[in-house]
Short mmCIF file of C-alpha atoms and ligand atoms in Angstrom, two decimals:
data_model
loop_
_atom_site.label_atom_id
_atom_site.label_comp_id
_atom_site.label_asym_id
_atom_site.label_seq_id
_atom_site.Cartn_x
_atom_site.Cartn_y
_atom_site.Cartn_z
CA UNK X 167 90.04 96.31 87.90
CA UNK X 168 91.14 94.50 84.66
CA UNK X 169 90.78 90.87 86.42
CA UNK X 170 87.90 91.56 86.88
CA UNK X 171 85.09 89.75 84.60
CA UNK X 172 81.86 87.94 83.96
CA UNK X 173 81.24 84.56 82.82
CA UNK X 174 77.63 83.64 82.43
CA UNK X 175 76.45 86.49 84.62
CA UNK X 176 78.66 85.72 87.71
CA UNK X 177 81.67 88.19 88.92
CA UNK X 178 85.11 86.09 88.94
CA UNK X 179 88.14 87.76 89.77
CA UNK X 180 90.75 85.85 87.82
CA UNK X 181 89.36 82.39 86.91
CA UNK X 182 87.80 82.02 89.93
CA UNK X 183 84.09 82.60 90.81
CA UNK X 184 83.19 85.16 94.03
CA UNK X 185 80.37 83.39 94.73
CA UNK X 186 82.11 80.43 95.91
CA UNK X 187 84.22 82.73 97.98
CA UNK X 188 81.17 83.66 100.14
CA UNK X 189 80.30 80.19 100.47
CA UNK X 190 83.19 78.92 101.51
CA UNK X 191 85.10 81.78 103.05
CA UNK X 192 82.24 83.79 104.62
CA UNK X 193 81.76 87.50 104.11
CA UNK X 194 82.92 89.91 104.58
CA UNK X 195 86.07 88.93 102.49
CA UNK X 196 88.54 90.82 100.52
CA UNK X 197 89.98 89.14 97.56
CA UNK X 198 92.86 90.40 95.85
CA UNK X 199 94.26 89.24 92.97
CA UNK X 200 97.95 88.17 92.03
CA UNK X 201 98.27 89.13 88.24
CA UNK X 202 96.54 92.18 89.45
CA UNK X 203 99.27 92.80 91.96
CA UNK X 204 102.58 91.57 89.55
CA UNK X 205 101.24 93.80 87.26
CA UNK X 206 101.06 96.60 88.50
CA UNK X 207 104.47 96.92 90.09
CA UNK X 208 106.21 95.67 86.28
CA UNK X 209 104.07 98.63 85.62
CA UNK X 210 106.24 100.83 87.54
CA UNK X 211 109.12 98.76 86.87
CA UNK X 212 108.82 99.10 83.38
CA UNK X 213 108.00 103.10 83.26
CA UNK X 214 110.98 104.08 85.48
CA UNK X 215 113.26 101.52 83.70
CA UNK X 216 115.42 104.20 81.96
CA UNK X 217 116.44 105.75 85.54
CA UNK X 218 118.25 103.69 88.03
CA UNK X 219 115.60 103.31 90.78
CA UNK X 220 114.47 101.12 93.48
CA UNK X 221 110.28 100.50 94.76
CA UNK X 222 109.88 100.85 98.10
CA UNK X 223 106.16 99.61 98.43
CA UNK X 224 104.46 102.15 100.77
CA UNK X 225 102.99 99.25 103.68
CA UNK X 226 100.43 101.10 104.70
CA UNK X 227 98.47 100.89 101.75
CA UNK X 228 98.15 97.05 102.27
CA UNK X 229 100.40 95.45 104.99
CA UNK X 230 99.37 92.00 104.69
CA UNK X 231 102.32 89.36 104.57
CA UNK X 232 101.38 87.67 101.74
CA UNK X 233 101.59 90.99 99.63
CA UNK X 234 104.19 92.16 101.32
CA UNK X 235 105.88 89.17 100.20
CA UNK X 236 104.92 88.98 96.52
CA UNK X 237 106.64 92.19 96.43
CA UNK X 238 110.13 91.24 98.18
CA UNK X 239 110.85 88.91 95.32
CA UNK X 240 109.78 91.36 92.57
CA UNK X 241 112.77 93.21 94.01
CA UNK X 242 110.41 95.99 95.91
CA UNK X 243 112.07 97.59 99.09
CA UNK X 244 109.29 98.99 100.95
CA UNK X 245 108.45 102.30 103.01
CA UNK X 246 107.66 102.04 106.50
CA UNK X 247 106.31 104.41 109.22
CA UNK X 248 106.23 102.09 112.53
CA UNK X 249 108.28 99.03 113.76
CA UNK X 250 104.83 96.83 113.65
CA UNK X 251 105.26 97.56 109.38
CA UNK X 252 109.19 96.75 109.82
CA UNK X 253 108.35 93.80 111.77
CA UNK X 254 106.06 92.78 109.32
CA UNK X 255 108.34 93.53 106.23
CA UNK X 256 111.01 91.21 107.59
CA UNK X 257 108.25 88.73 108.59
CA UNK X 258 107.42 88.49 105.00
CA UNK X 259 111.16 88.19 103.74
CA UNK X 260 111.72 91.95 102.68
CA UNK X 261 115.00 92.98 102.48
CA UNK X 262 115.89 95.38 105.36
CA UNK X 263 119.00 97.05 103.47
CA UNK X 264 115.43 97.94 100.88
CA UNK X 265 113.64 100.18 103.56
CA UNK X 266 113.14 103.46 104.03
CA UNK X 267 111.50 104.42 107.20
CA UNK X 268 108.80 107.63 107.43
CA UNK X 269 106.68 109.00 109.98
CA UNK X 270 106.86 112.28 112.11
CA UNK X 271 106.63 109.97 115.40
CA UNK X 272 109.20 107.74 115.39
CA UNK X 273 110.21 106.51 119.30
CA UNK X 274 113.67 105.45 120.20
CA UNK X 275 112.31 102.11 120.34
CA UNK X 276 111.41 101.83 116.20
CA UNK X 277 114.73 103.73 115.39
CA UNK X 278 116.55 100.98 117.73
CA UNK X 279 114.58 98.08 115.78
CA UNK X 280 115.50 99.82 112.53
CA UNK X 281 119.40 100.08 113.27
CA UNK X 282 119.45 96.57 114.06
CA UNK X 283 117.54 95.36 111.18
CA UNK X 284 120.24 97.82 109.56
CA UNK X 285 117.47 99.88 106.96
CA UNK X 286 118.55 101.70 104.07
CA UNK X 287 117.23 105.02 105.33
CA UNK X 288 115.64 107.28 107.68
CA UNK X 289 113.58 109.79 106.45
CA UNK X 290 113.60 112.30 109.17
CA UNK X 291 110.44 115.02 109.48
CA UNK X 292 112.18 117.26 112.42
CA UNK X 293 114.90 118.52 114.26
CA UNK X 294 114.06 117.06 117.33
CA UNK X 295 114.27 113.46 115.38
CA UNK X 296 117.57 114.47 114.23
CA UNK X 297 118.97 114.55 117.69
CA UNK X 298 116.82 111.68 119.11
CA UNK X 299 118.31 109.69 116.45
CA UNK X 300 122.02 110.53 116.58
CA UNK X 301 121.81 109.52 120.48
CA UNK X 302 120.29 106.43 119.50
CA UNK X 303 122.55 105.65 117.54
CA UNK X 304 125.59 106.45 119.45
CA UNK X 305 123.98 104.62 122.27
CA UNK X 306 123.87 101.28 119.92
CA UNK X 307 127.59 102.51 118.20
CA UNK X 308 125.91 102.23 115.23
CA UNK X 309 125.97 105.41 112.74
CA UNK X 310 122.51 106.12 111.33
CA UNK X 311 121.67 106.74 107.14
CA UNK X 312 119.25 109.72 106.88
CA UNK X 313 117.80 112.01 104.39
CA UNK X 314 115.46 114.95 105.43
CA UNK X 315 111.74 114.62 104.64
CA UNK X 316 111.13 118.02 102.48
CA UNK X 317 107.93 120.09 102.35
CA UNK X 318 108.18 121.52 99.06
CA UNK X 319 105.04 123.57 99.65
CA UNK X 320 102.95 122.62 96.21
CA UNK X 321 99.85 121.73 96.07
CA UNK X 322 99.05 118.62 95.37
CA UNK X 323 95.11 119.10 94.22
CA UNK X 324 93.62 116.43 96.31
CA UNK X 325 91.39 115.87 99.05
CA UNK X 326 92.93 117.78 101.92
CA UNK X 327 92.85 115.02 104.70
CA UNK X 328 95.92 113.12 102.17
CA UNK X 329 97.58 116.32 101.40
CA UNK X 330 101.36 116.15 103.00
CA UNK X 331 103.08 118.46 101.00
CA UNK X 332 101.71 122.01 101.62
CA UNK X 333 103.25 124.63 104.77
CA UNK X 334 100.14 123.42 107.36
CA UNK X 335 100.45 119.85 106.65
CA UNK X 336 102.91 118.57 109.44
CA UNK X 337 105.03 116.54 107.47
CA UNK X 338 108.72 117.05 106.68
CA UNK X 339 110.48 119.92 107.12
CA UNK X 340 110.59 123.60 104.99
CA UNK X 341 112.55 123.07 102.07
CA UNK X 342 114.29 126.41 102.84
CA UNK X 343 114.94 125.38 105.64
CA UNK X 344 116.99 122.07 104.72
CA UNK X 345 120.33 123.46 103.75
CA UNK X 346 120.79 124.21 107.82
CA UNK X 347 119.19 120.69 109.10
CA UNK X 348 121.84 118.88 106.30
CA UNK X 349 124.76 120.97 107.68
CA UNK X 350 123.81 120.13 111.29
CA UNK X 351 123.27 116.15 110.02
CA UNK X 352 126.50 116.27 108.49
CA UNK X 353 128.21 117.40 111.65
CA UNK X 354 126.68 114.61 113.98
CA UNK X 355 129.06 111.80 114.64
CA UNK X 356 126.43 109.19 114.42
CA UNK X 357 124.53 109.88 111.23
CA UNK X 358 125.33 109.72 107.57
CA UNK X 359 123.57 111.62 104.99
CA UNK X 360 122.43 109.50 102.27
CA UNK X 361 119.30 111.42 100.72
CA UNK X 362 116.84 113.97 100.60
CA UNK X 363 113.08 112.62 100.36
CA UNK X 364 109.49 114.33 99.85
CA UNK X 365 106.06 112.99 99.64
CA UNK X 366 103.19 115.57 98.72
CA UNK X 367 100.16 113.35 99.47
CA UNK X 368 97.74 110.72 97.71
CA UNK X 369 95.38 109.97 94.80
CA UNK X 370 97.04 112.43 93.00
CA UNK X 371 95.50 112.56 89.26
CA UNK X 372 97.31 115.70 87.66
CA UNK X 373 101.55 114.89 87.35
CA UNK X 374 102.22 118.35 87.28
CA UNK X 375 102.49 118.34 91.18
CA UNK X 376 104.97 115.75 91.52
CA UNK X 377 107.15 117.30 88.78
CA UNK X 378 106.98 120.70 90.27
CA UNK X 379 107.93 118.78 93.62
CA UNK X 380 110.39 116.81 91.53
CA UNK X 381 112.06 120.35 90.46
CA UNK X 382 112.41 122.00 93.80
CA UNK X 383 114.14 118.98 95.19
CA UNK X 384 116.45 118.42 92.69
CA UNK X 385 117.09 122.31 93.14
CA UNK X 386 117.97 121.23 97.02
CA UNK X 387 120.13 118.43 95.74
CA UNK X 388 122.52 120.56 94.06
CA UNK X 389 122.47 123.58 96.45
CA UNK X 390 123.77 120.88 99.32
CA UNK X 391 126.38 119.64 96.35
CA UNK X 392 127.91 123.08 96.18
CA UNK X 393 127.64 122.55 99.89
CA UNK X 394 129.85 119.80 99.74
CA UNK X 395 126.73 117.51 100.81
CA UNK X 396 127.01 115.01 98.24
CA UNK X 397 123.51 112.85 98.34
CA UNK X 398 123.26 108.96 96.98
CA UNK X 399 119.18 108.73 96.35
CA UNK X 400 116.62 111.17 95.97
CA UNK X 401 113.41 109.74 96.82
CA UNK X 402 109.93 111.29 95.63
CA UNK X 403 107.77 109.16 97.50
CA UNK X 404 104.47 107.79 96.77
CA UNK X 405 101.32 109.44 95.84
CA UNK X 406 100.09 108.36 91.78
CA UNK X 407 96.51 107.77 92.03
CA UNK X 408 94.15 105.29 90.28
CA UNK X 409 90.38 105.33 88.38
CA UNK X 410 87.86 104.63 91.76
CA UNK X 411 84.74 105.93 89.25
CA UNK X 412 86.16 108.43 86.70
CA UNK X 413 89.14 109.92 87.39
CA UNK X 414 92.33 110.06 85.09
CA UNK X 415 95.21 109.13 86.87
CA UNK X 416 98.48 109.99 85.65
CA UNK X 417 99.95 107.91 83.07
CA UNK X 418 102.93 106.24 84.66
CA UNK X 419 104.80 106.03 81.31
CA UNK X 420 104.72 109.67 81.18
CA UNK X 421 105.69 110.26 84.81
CA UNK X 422 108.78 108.08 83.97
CA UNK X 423 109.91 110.00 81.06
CA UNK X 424 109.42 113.02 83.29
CA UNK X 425 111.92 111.96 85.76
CA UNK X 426 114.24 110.46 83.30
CA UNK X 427 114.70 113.65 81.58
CA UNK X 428 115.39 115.54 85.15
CA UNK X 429 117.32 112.97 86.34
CA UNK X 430 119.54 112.35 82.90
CA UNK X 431 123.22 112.68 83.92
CA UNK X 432 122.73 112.84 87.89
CA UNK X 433 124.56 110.88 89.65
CA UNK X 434 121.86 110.07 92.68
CA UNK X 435 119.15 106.85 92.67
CA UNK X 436 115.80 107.59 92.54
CA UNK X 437 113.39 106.14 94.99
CA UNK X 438 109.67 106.10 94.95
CA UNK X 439 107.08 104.86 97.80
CA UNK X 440 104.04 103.83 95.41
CA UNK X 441 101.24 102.62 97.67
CA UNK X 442 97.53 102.73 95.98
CA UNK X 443 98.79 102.67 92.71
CA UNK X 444 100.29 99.32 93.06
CA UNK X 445 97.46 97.63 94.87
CA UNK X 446 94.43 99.98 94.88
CA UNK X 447 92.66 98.10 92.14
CA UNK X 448 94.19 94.43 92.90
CA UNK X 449 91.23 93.98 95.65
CA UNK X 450 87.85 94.05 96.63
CA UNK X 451 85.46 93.65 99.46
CA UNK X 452 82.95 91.06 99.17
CA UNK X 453 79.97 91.58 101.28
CA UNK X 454 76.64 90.36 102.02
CA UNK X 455 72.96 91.71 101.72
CA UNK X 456 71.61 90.76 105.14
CA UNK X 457 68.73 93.37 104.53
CA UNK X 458 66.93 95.46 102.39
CA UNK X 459 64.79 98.28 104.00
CA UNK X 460 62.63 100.19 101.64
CA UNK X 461 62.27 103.81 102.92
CA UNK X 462 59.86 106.61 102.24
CA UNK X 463 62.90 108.70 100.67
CA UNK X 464 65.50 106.25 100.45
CA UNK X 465 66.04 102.82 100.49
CA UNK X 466 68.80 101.10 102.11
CA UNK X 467 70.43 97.84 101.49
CA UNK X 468 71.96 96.77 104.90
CA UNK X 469 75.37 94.76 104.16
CA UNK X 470 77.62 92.73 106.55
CA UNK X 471 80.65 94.89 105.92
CA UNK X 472 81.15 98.15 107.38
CA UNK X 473 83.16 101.34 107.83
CA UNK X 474 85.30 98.91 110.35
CA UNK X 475 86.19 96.94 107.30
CA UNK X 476 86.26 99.93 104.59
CA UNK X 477 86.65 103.41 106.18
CA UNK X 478 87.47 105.66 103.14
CA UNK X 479 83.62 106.07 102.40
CA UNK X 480 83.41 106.93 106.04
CA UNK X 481 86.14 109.26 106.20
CA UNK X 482 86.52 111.16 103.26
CA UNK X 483 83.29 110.59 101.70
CA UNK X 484 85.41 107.93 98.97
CA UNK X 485 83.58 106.60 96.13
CA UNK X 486 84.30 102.71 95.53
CA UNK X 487 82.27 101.29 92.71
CA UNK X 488 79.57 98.61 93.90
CA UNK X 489 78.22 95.74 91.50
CA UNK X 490 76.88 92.68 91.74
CA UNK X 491 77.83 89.62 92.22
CA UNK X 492 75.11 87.68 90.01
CA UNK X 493 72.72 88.72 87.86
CA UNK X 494 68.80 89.20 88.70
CA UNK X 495 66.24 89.25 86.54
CA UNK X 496 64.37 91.54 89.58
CA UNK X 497 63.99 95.34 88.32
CA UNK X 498 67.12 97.48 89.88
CA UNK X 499 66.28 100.02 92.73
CA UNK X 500 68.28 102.69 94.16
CA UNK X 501 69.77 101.89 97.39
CA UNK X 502 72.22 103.48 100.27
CA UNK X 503 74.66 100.66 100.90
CA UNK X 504 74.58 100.93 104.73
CA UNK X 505 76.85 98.78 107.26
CA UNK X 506 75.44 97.64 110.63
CA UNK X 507 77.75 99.95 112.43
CA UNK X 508 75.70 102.10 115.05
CA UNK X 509 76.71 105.35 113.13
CA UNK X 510 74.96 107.19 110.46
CA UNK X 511 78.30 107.93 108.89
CA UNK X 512 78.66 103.97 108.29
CA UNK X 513 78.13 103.91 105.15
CA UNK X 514 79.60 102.24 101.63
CA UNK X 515 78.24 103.78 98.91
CA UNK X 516 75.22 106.22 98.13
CA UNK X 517 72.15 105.85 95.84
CA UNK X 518 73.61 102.90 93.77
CA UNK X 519 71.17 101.68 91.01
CA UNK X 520 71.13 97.77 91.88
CA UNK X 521 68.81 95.15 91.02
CA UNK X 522 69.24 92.69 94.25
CA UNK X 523 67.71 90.52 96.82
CA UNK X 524 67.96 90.19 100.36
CA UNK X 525 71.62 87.38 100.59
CA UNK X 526 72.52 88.80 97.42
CA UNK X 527 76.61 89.06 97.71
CA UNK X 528 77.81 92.86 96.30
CA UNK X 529 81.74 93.87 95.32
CA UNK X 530 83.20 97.10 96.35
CA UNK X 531 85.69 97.25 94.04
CA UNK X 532 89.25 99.29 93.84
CA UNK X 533 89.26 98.30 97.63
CA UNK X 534 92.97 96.76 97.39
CA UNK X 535 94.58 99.32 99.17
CA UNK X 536 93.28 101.57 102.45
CA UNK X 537 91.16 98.80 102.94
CA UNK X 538 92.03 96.05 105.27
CA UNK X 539 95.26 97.91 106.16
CA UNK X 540 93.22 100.35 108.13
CA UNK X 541 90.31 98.07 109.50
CA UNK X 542 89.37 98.20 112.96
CA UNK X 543 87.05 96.19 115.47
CA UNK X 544 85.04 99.07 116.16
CA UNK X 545 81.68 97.48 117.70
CA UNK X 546 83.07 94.64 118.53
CA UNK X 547 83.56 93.39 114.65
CA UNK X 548 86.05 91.02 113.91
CA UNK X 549 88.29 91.92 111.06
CA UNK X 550 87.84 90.12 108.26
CA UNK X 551 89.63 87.23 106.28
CA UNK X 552 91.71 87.67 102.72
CA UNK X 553 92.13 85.94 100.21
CA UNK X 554 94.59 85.93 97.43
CA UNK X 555 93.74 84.15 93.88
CA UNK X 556 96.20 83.39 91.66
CA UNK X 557 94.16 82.36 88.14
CA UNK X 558 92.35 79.28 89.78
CA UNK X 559 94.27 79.10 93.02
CA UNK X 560 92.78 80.02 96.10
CA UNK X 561 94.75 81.18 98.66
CA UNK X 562 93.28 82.07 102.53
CA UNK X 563 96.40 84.72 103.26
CA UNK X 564 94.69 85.82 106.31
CA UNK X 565 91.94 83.89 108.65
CA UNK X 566 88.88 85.85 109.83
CA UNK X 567 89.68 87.21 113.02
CA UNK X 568 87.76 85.25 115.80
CA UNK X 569 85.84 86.40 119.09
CA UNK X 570 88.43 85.02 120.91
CA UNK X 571 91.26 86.88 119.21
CA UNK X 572 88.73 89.87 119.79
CA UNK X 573 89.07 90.21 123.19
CA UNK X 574 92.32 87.96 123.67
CA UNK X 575 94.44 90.22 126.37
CA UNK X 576 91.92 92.21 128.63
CA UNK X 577 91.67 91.40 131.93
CA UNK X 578 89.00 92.02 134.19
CA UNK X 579 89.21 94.24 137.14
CA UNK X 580 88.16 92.48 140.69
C1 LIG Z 823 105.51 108.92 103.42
C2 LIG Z 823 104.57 108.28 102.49
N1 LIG Z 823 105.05 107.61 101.44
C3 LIG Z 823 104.24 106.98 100.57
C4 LIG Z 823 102.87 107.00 100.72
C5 LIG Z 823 102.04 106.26 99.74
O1 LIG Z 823 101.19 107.06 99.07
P1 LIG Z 823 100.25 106.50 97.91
O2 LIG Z 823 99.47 105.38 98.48
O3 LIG Z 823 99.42 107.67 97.60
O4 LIG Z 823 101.13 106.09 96.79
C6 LIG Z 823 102.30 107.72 101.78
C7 LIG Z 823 100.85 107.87 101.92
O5 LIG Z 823 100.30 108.84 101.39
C8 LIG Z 823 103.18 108.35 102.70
O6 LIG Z 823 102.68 109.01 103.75
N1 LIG Z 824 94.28 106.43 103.81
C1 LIG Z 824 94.17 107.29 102.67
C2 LIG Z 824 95.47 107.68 102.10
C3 LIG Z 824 96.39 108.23 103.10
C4 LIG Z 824 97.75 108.09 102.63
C5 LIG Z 824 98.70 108.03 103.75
N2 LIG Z 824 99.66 109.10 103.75
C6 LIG Z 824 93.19 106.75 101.67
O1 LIG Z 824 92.52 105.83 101.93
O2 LIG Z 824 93.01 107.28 100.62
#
């Protein structure tokens, strides 16, 4: 996180010091930052320049408005998988005609909300969604842009549970098996073929994946042209992942040049559903020490945030790097960074080297993206507030929720 830095000892993210966050904001807080953000799509912006393209942020990597937002006027169309993301991309002034919409679930109510917001593309994962969406459409007399969502079957070399793009994972459909789905899309009256997309999972950090995945699509692309299936975008979703401790994730200059060379002469756009890689390391969680609880073989330091508020530790066993805040003078320890969650698997980190005190306030960095987008209120926990700095401006983008948000619509039972 390169906005990240020290000045005399305390943690600032941009000019602005985390401490005073906590004070003033309470914890636990994520804080993202806004050159962090910009950056990282003119990034992407920059690498794919040679290769006309378009950025459909993936929105559930972080769906808060005000990122959404900073995004819309960098030009960013944005990939969807619900109508609670579309909703929220036209809430925050994204461009509809921008959007591509995902998912293997999609009800008759989302693909009605998408016609009428009138979306760039459906990315369809099944037969059956072929034909649930053609009736939709006809129903509305509205005529439906899709592509196909193509398993290439390659293995993406990441942790299984965000693998998408191997024959067990149930996304998309067989790539052999997308020559026939095209031809039946093509003879639908309402639906118009517009593209073919893929997406082989996340944190990838090898690009040889994505350009094997890259190959066998553009292999589809120009069987269906000899098919007289002429295609306007080919879209290779999301899936680049960044440095959480020490990995090497691909260079995105290099994935450009990649693409530019396969896609040198075509005729079709190319369209890419970056997530993590453009906010992973924008944000982190700040978080109390409430406790610290020497043990006879470990000792943990109890925190107020918790796998409600970051689940990836949790759930696949993530690493996120913990510092922090100040500086002690107090000799470090080796701690289990625990939340108050009734769970043993609640936890944020394991044996971290920290010198700390009890109200000591820790980071958990590269927490931009995954993080608050899939918080919950498990125990009764209200999710927390966000804040976005922009070099000495503070912004609150999102209050804390509040107890009476929490349990805002249940009724009781007489
Ligand atoms: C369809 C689709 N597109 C894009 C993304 C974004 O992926 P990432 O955050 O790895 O870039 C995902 C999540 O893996 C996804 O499921
Ligand atoms: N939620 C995952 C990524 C899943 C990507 C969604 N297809 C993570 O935190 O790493």
């Amino acid at each position: 996180m390169n906005t990240l830095h020290r000045i005399d000892g305390r943690l600032h993210l941009e000019d602005v010091a985390l401490d005073t966050l906590a004070e003033r904001f309470g914890t636990p807080l994520y804080v993202y930052s806004r050159a962090a953000l910009e950056s990282a799509y003119r990034a992407y912006a920059e690498a794919f320049a040679a290769t006309p393209h378009l950025i459909c942020y993936a929105v559930k990597a972080n769906s808060s408005l005000a990122i959404l937002n900073l995004f819309a006027r960098l030009g960013a169309g944005f990939d969807i998988v619900s109508g609670g993301e579309l909703a929220r991309v036209l809430a925050a002034g994204g461009d509809a005609g921008k959007v591509v919409f995902s998912g293997v679930g999609k009800t008759a109510n989302e693909m009605r909300a998408a016609l009428d917001a009138g979306i760039l593309c459906f990315n369809l994962e099944s037969e059956s969604e072929l034909h649930r969406l053609d009736r939709v459409a006809g129903d509305m007399g509205k005529v439906a842009p899709v592509s196909f969502r193509v398993n290439p079957d390659v293995d993406p070399k990441t942790h299984p549970y965000i693998s998408t793009g191997l024959k067990e994972n149930k996304f998309g459909v067989p790539i052999a098996e997308a020559p026939a789905l095209y031809r039946l899309a093509a003879s639908l009256p309402n639906l118009k073929v517009t593209g073919v997309d893929c997406h082989i999972g996340s944190q990838l950090t090898d690009l040889s994946p994505l350009a094997d995945a890259a190959d066998r699509v553009l292999d589809l692309v120009d069987t269906l042209a000899a098919d007289g299936i002429a295609l306007r975008h080919i879209d290779l979703g999301g899936g680049v992942g960044i440095r959480y401790r020490d990995e090497t994730p691909p260079d995105l200059a290099a994935y450009g040049r990649v693409l530019a060379q396969k896609f040198a002469g075509r005729r079709e756009k190319l369209l890419l559903e970056p997530g993590r890689s453009l906010v992973g390391n924008a944000g982190l969680l700040l978080t109390r020490v409430e406790y610290l609880k020497p043990g006879e073989d470990k000792n943990f330091a109890i925190v107020d945030a918790a796998m409600n508020d970051l689940m990836r530790p949790a759930l696949y066993e993530a690493y996120h790097e913990i510092v922090a805040v100040g500086e002690r003078t107090v000799p470090a320890r080796r701690y289990d960074i625990v939340g108050p969650i009734c769970e043993t698997g609640d936890f944020l980190g394991f044996a971290r080297d920290l010198a700390i005190e009890e109200g000591d306030l820790l980071a958990l960095l590269s927490a931009g993206a995954y993080g608050m987008s899939m918080a919950s209120n498990y125990n009764s926990r209200p999710r927390a507030a966000e804040i976005l700095i922009d070099k000495n401006e503070i912004h609150l983008v999102r209050e804390r929720e509040t107890l009476d948000q929490l349990l805002a619509g249940e009724r009781l039972v007489y």
